PDB file of C-alpha atoms and ligand atoms in Angstrom:
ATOM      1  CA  UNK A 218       0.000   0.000   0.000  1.00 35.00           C
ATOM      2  CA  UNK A 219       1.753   3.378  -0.905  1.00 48.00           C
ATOM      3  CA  UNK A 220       0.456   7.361   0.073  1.00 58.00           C
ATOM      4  CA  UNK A 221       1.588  10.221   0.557  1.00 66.00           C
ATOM      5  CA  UNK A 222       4.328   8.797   3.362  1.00 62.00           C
ATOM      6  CA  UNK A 223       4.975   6.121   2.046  1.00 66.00           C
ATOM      7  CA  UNK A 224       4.790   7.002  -1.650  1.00 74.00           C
ATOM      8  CA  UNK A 225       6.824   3.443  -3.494  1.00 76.00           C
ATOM      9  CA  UNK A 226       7.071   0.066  -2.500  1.00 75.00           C
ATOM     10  CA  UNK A 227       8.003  -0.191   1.754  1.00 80.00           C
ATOM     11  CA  UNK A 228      10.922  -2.577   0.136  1.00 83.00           C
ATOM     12  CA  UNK A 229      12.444   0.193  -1.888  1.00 82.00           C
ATOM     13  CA  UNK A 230      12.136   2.866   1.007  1.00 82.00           C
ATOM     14  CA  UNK A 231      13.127   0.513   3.258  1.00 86.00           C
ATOM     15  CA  UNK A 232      16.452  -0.292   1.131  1.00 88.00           C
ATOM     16  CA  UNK A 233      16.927   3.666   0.250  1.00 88.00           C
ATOM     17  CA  UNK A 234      16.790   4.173   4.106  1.00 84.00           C
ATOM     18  CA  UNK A 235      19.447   1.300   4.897  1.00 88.00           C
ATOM     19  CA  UNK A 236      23.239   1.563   5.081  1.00 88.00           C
ATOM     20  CA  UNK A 237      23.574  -1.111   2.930  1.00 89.00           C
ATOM     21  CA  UNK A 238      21.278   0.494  -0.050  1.00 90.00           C
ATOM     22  CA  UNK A 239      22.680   3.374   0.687  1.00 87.00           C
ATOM     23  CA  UNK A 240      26.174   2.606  -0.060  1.00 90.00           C
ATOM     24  CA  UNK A 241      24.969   0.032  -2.868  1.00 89.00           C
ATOM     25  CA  UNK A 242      23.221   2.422  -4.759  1.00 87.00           C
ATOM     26  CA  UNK A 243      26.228   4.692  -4.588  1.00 87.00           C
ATOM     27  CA  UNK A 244      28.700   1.689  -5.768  1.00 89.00           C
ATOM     28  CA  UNK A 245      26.537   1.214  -8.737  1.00 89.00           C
ATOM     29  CA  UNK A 246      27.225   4.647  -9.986  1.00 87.00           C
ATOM     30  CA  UNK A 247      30.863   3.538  -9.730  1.00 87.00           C
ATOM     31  CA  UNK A 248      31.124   0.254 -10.892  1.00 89.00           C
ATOM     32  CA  UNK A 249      28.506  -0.310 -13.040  1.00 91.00           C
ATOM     33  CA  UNK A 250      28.530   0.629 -17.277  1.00 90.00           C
ATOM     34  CA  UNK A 251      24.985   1.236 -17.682  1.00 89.00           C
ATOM     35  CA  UNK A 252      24.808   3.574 -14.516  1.00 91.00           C
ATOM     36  CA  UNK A 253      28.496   5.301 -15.496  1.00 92.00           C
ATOM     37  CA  UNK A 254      26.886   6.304 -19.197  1.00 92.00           C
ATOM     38  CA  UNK A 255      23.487   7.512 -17.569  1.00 94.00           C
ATOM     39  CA  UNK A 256      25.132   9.483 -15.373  1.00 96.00           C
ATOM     40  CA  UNK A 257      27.609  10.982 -18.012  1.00 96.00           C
ATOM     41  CA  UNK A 258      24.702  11.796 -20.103  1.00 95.00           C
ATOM     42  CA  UNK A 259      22.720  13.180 -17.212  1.00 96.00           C
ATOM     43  CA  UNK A 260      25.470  15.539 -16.232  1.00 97.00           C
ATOM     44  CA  UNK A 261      25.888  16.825 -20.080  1.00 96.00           C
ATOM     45  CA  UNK A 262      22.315  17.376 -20.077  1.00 97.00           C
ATOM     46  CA  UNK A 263      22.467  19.099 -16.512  1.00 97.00           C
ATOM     47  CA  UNK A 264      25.466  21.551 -17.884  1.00 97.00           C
ATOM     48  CA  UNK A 265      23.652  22.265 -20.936  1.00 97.00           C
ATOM     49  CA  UNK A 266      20.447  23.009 -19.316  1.00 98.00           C
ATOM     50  CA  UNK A 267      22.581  25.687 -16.346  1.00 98.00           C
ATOM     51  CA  UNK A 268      24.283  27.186 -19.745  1.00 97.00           C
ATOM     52  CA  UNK A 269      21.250  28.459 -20.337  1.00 97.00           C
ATOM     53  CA  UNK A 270      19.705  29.286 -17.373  1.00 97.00           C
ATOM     54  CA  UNK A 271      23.469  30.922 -16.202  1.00 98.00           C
ATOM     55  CA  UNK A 272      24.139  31.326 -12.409  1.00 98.00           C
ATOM     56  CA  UNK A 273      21.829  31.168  -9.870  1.00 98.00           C
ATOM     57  CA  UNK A 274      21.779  31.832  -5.904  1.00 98.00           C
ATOM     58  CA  UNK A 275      20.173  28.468  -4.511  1.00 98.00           C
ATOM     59  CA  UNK A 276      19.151  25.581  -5.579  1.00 98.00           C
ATOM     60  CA  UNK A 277      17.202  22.763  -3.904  1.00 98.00           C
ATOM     61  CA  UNK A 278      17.954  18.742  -5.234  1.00 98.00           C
ATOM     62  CA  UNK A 279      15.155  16.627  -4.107  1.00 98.00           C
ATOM     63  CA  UNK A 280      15.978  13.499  -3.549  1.00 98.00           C
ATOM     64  CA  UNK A 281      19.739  14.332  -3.896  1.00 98.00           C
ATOM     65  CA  UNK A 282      20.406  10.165  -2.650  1.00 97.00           C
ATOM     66  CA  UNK A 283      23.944  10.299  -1.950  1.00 96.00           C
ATOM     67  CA  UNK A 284      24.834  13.625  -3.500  1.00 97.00           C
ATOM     68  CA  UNK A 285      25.586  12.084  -6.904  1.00 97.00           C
ATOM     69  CA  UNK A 286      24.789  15.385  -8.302  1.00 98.00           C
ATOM     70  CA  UNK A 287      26.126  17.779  -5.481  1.00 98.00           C
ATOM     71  CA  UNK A 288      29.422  18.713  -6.769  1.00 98.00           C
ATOM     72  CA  UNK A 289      28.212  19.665 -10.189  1.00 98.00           C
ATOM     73  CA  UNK A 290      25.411  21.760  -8.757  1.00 98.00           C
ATOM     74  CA  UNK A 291      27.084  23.566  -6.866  1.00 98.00           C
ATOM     75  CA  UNK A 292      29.132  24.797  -9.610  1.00 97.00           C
ATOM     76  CA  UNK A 293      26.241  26.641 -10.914  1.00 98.00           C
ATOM     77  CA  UNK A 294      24.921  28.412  -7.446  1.00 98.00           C
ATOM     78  CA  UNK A 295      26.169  30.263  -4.065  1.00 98.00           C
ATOM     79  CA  UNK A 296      24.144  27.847  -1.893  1.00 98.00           C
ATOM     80  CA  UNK A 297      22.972  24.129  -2.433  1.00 98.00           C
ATOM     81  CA  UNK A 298      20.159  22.329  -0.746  1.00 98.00           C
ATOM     82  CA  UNK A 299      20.464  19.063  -0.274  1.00 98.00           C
ATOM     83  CA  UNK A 300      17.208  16.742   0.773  1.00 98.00           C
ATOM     84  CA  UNK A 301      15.981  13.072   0.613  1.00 97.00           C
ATOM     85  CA  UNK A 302      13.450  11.394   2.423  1.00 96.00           C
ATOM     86  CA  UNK A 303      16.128   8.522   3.557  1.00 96.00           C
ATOM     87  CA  UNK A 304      18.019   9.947   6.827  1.00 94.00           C
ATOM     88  CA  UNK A 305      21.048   7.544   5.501  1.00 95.00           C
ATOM     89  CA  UNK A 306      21.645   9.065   2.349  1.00 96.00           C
ATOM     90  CA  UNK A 307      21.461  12.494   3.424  1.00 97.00           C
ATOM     91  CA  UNK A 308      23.944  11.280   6.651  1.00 97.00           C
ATOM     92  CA  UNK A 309      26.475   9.798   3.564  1.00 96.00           C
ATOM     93  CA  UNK A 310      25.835  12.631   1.038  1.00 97.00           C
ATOM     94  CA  UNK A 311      27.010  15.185   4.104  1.00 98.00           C
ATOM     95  CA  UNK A 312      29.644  12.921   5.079  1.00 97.00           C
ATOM     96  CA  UNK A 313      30.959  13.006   1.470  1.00 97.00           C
ATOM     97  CA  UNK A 314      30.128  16.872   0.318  1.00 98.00           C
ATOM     98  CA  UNK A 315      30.746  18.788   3.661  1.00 97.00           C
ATOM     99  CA  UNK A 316      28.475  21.696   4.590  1.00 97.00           C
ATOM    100  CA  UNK A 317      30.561  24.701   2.842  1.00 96.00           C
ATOM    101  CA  UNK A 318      27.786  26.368   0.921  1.00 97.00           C
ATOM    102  CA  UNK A 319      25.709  23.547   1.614  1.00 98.00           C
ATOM    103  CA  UNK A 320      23.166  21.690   3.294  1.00 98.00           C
ATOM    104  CA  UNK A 321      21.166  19.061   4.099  1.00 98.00           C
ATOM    105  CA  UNK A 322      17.453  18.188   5.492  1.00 98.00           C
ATOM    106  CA  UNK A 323      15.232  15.083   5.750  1.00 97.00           C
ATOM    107  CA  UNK A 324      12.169  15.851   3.223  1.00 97.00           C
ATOM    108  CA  UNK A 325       9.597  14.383   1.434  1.00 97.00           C
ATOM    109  CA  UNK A 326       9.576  15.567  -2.492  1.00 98.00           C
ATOM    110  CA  UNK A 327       6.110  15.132  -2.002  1.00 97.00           C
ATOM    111  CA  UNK A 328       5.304  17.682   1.136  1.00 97.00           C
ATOM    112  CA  UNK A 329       8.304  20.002   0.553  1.00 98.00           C
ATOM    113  CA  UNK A 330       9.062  22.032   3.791  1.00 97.00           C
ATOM    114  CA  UNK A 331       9.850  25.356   2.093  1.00 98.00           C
ATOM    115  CA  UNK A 332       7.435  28.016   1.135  1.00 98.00           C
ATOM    116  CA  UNK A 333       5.920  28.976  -2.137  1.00 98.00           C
ATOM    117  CA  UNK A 334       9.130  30.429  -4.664  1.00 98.00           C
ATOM    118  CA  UNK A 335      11.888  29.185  -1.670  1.00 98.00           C
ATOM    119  CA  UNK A 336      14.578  28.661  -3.607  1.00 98.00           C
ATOM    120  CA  UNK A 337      15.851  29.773  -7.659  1.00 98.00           C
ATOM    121  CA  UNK A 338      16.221  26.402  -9.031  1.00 98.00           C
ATOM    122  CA  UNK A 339      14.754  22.618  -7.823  1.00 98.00           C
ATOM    123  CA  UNK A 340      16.264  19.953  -9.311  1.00 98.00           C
ATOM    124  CA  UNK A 341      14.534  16.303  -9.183  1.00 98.00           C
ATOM    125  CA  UNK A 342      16.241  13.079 -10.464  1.00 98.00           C
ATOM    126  CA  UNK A 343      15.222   9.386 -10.791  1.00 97.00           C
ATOM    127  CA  UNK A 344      12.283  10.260  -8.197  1.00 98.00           C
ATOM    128  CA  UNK A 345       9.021  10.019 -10.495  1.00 98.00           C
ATOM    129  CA  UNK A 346       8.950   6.580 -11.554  1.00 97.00           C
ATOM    130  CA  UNK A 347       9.232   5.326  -8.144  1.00 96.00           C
ATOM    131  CA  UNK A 348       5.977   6.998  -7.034  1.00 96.00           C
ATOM    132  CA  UNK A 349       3.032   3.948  -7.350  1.00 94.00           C
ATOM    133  CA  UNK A 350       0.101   6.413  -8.478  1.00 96.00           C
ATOM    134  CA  UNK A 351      -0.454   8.735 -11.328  1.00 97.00           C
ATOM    135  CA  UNK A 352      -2.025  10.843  -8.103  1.00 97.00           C
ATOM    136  CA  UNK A 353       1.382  11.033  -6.552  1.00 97.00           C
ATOM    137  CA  UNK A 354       3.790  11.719  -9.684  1.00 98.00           C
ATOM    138  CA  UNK A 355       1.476  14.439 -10.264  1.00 98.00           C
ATOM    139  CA  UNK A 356       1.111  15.864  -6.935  1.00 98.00           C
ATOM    140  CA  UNK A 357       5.467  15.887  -7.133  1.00 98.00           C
ATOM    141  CA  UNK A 358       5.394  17.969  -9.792  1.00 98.00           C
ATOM    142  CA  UNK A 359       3.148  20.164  -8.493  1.00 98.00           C
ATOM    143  CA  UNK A 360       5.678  20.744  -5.435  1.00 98.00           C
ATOM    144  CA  UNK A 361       8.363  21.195  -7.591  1.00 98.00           C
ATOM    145  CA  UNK A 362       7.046  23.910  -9.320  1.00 98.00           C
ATOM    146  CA  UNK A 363       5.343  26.026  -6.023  1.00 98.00           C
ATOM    147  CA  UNK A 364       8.557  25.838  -4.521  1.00 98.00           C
ATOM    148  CA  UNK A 365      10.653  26.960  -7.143  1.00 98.00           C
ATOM    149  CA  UNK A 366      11.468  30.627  -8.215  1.00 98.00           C
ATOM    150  CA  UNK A 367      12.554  30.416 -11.945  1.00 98.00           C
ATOM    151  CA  UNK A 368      13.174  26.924 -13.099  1.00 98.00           C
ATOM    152  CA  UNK A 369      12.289  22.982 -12.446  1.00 98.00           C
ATOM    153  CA  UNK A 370      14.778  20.748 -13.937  1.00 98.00           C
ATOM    154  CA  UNK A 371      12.887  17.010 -13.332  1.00 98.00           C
ATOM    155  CA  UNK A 372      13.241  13.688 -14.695  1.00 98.00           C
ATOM    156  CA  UNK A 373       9.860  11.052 -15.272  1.00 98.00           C
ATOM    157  CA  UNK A 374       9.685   7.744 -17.263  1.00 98.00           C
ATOM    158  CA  UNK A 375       7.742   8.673 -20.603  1.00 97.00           C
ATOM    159  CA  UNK A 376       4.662   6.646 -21.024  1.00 97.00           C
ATOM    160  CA  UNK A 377       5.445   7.510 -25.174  1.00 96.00           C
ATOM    161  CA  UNK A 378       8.992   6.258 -24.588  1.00 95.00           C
ATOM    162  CA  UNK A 379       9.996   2.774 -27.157  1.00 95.00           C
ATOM    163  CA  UNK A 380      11.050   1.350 -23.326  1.00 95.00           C
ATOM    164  CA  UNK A 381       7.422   1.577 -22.198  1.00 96.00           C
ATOM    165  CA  UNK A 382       6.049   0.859 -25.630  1.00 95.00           C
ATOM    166  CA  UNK A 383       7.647  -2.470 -25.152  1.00 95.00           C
ATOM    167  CA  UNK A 384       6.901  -2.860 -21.461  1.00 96.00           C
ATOM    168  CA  UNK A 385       3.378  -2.575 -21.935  1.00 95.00           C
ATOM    169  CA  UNK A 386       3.136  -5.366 -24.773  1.00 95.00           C
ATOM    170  CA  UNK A 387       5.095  -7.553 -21.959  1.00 96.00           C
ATOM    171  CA  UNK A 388       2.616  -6.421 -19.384  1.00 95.00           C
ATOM    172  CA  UNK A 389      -0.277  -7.270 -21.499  1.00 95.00           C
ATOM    173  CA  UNK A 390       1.692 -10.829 -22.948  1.00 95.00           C
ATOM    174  CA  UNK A 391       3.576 -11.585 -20.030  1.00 95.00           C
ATOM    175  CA  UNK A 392       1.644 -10.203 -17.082  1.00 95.00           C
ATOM    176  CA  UNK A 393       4.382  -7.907 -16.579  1.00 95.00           C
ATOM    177  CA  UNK A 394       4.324  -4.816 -13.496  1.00 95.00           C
ATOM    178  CA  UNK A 395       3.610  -1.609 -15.621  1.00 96.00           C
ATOM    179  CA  UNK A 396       6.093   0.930 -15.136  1.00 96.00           C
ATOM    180  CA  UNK A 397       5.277   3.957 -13.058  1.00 97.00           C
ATOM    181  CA  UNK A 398       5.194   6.854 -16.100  1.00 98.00           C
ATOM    182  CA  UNK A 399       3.575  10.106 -17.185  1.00 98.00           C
ATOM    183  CA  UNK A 400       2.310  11.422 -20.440  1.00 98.00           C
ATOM    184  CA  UNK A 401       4.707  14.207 -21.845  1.00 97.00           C
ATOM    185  CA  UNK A 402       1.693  16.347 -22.815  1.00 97.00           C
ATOM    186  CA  UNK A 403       0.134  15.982 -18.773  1.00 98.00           C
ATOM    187  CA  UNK A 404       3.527  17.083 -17.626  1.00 98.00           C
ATOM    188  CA  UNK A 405       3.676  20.362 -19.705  1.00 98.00           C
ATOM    189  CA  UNK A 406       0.057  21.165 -18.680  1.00 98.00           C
ATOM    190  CA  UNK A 407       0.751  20.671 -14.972  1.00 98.00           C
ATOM    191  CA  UNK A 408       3.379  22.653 -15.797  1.00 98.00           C
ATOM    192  CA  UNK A 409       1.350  25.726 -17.309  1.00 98.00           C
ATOM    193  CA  UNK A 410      -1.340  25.335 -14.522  1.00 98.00           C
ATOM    194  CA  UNK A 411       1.668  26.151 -12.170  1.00 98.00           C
ATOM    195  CA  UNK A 412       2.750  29.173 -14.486  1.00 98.00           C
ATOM    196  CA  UNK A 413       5.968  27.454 -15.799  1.00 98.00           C
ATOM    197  CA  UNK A 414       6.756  26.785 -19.600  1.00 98.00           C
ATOM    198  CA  UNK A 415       8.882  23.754 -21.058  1.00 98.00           C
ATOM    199  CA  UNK A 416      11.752  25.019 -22.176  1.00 98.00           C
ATOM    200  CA  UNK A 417      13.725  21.651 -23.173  1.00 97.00           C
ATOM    201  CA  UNK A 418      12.521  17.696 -22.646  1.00 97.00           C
ATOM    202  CA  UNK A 419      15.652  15.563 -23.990  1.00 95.00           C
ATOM    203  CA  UNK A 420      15.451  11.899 -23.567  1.00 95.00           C
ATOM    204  CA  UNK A 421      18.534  10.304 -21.310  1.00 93.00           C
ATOM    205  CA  UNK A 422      18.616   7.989 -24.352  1.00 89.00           C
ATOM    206  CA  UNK A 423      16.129   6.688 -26.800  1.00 81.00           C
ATOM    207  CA  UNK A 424      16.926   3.204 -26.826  1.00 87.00           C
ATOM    208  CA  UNK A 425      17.601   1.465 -23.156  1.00 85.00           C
ATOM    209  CA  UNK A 426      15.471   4.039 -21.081  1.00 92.00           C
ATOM    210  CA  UNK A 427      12.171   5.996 -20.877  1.00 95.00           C
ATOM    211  CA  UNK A 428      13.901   8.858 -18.836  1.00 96.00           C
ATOM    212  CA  UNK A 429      12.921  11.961 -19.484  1.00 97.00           C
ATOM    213  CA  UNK A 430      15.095  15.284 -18.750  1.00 98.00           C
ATOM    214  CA  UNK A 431      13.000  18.381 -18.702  1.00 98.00           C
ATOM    215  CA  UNK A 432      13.849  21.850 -18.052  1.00 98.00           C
ATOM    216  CA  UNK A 433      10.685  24.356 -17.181  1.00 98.00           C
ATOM    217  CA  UNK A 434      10.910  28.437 -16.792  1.00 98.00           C
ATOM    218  CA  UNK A 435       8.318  30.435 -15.189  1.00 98.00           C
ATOM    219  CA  UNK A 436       6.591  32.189 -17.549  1.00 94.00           C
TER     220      UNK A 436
HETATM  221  C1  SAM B 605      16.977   6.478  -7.444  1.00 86.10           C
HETATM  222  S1  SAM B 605      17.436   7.470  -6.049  1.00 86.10           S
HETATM  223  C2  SAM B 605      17.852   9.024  -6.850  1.00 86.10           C
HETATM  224  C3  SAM B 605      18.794   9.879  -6.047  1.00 86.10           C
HETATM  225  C4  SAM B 605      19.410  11.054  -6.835  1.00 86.10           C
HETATM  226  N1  SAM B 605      18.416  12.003  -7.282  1.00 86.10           N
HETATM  227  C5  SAM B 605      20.209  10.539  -8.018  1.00 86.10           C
HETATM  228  O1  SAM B 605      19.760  10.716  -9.160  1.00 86.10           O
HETATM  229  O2  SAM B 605      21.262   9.937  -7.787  1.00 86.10           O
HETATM  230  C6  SAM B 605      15.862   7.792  -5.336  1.00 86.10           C
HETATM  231  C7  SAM B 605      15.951   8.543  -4.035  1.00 86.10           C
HETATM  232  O3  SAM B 605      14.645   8.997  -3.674  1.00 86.10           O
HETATM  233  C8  SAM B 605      14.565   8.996  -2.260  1.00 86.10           C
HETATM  234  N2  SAM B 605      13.128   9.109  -1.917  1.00 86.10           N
HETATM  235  C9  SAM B 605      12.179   8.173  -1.932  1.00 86.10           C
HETATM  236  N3  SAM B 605      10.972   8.699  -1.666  1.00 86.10           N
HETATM  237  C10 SAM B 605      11.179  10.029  -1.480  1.00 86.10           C
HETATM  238  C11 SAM B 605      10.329  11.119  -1.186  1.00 86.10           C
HETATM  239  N4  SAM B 605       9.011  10.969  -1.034  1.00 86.10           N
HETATM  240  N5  SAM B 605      10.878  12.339  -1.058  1.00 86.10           N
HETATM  241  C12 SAM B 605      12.212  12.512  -1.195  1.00 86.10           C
HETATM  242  N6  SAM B 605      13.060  11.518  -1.470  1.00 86.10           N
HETATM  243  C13 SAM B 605      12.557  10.291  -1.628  1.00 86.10           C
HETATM  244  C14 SAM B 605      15.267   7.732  -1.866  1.00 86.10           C
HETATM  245  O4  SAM B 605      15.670   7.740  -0.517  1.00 86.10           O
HETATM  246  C15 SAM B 605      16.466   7.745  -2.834  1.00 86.10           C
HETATM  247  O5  SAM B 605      17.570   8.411  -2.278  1.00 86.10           O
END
């Protein structure tokens, strides 16, 4: 059963929130091909997307997991937030980053403790697809965007994607779990209900993953 505290499976929080998913999670990103070119791609994407918006004060990365992201970040802002729902990986991230310019809380991406237009930029990786109901994915957006000044940068598993194409001819075939994804076209028009405008939606690669990168501007 998943809501609003308890948003994906107990089994994934539950491993999130352990040492030893913690520090697994964060070994993937180092040993493993698949996760070394997503993450080389996601960081070209991320530089490309802060070469347009230039330099910002603050921004707020929601879940930041172990800080994957942290360093290059906070390249591109006087002050980074770091926040994740799993006390562990906020205790390594710190552990790892240091608090010079930066710094850490225990949130939910789903009930973000900041008011309306916080902080400049939030960032939002590898969250979305996690959440178990369109009701939730939606409802993350939606904090993403009232908490942010100028820009959302936010990944979600496209239900259009040829990943999801072919996961839903296993679900029907194989009785396979559908993946946890959003329509482009509901994403931008959560978006423009919030008063933002997609400025960029690049795929982290069109064969081998239905990630979506997008970049939104307040209008
Ligand atoms: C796949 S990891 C992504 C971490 C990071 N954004 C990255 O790309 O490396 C998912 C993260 O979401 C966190 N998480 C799960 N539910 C959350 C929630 N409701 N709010 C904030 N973080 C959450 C988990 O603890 C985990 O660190």
């Amino acid at each position: 059963m998943t809501n609003l505290h308890a948003p994906m499976q107990p089994s994934k929080l539950q491993n999130y929130n352990s040492t030893r998913g913690a520090t697994a999670y964060k070994a993937d990103y180092q040993n493993k091909l698949h996760r070394k070119w997503s993450d080389k791609r996601e960081r070209a994407l991320l530089h490309a997307y802060f070469a347009r918006i230039g330099q910002v004060d603050s921004i707020l990365d929601l879940p930041c997991g172990h800080g994957r992201l942290s360093d290059l970040l906070r390249q591109h802002c006087k002050t980074l937030i770091e926040g994740d729902w799993s006390h562990t990986m906020v205790h390594l991230n710190q552990k790892d980053h240091g608090t010079d310019h930066r710094h850490y809380v225990r949130a939910s991406a789903l009930e973000i403790p900041l008011p309306d237009r916080a902080v400049d930029v939030v960032v939002s990786f590898r969250l979305s697809h996690h959440l178990e109901t369109p009701e939730l994915r939606e409802r993350h957006l939606r904090e993403l965007f009232r908490v942010a000044r100028k820009h959302v940068i936010v990944t979600w598993f496209s239900a259009t994607s040829l990943k999801n194409l072919l996961r839903e001819l296993r679900v029907k075939v194989a009785g396979k779990k559908p993946k946890n994804v959003l329509r482009n076209e509901r994403v931008r028009a959560i978006a423009g209900e919030a008063g933002y405008r997609q400025q960029l939606a690049k795929p982290l690669f069109v064969i081998g993953s239905g990630h979506v990168l997008g970049l939104f501007s307040r209008s």
